[in-house]
mmCIF file of C-alpha atoms in Angstrom:
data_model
loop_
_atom_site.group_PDB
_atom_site.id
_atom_site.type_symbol
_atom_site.label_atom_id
_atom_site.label_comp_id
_atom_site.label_asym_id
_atom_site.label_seq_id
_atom_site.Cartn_x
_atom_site.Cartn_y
_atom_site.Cartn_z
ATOM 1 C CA UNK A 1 -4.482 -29.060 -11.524
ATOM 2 C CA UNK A 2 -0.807 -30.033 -10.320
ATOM 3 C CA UNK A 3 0.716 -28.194 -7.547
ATOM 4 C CA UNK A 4 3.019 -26.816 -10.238
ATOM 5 C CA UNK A 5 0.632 -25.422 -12.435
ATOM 6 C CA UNK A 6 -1.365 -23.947 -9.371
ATOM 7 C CA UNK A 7 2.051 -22.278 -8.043
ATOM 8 C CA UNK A 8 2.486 -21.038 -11.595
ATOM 9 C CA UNK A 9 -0.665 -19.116 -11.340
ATOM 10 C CA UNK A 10 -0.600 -18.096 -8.476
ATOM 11 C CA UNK A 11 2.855 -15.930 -9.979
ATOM 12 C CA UNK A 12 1.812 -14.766 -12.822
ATOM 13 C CA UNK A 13 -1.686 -13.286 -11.139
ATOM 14 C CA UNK A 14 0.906 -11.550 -9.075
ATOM 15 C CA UNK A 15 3.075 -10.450 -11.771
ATOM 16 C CA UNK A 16 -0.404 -9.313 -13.149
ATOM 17 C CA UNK A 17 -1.200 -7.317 -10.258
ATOM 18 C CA UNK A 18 2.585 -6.038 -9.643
ATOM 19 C CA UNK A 19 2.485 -4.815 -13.378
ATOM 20 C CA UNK A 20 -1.298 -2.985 -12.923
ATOM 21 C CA UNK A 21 0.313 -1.152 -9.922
ATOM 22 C CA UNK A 22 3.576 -0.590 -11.427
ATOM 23 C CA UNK A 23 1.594 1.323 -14.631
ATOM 24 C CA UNK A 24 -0.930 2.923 -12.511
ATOM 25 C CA UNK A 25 1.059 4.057 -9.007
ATOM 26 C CA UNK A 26 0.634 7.444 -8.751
ATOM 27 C CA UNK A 27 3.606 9.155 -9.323
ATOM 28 C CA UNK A 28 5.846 6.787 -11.299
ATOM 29 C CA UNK A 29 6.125 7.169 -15.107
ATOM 30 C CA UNK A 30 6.177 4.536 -17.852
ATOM 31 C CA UNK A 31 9.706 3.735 -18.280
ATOM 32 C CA UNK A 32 9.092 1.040 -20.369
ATOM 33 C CA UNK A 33 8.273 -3.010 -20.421
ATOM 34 C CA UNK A 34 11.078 -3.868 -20.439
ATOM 35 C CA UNK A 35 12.475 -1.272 -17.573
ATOM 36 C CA UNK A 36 9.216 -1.984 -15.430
ATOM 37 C CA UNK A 37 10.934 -5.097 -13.730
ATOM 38 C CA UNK A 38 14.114 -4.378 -13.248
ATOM 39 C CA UNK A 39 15.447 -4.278 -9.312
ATOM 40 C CA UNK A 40 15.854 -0.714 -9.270
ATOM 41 C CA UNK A 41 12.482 -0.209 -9.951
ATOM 42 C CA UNK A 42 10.994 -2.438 -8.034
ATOM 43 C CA UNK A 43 12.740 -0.959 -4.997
ATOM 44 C CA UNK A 44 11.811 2.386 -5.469
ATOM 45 C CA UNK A 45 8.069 0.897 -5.444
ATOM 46 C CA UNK A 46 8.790 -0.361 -2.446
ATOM 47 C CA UNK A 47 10.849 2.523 -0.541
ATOM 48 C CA UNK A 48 7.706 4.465 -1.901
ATOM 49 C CA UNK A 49 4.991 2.653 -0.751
ATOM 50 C CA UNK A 50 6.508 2.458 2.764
ATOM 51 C CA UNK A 51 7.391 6.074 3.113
ATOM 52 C CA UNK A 52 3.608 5.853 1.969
ATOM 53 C CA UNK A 53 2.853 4.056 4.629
ATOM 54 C CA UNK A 54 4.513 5.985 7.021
ATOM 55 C CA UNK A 55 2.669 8.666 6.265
ATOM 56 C CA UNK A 56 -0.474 7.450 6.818
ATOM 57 C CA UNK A 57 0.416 6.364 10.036
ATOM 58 C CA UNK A 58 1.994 9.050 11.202
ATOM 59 C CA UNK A 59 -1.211 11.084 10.152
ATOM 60 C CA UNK A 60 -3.610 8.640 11.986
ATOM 61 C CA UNK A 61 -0.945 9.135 15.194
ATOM 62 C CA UNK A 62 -1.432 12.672 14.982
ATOM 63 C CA UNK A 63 -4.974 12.488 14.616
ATOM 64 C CA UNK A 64 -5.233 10.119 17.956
ATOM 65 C CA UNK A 65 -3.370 12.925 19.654
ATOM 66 C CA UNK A 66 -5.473 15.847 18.574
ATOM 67 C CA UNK A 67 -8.754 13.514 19.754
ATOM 68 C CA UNK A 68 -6.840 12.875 23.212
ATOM 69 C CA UNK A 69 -5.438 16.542 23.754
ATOM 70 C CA UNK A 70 -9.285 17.666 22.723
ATOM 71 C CA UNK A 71 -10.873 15.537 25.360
ATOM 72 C CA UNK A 72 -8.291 16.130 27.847
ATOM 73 C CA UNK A 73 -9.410 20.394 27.077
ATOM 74 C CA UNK A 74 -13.129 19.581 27.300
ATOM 75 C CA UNK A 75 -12.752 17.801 30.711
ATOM 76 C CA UNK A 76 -11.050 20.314 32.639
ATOM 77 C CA UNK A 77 -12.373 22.867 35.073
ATOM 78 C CA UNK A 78 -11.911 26.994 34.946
ATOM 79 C CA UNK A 79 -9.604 26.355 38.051
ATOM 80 C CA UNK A 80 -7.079 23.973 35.774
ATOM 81 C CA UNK A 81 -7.676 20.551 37.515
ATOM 82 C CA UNK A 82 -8.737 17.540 35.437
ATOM 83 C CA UNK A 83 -11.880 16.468 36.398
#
């Protein structure tokens, strides 16, 4: 296998995969083959999936800091010191 061919493959099994998530991302509608490529597209994907992202960041942040304000509540005394 040249290093043509392999860099060939290697696009179109990410085409392959871009075009699976493109048809199945929750959310998005068929607009077409033909539409499913185009920049605009693509960018909303990816303004999606990062405000996605976000998300699930934010909601692990916010999970950390009900954990942490929990603790902190368990390990104080009736006379408000932190033990």
């Amino acid at each position: 296998m040249s290093v043509t061919s392999g860099c060939t493959l290697l696009n179109v099994q990410r085409l392959d995969v871009l075009l699976v998530r493109l048809i199945f991302y929750a959310g998005t509608e068929w607009y077409g083959f033909r539409t499913l490529f185009s920049p605009h597209h693509l960018l909303y994907q990816v303004i999606k999936e990062l405000h996605i992202a976000r998300k699930k960041v934010m909601y692990i942040i916010k999970k950390r800091q009900t954990l942490q304000d929990e603790k902190f509540v368990q390990n104080r005394d009736p006379f408000g010191s932190t033990l």
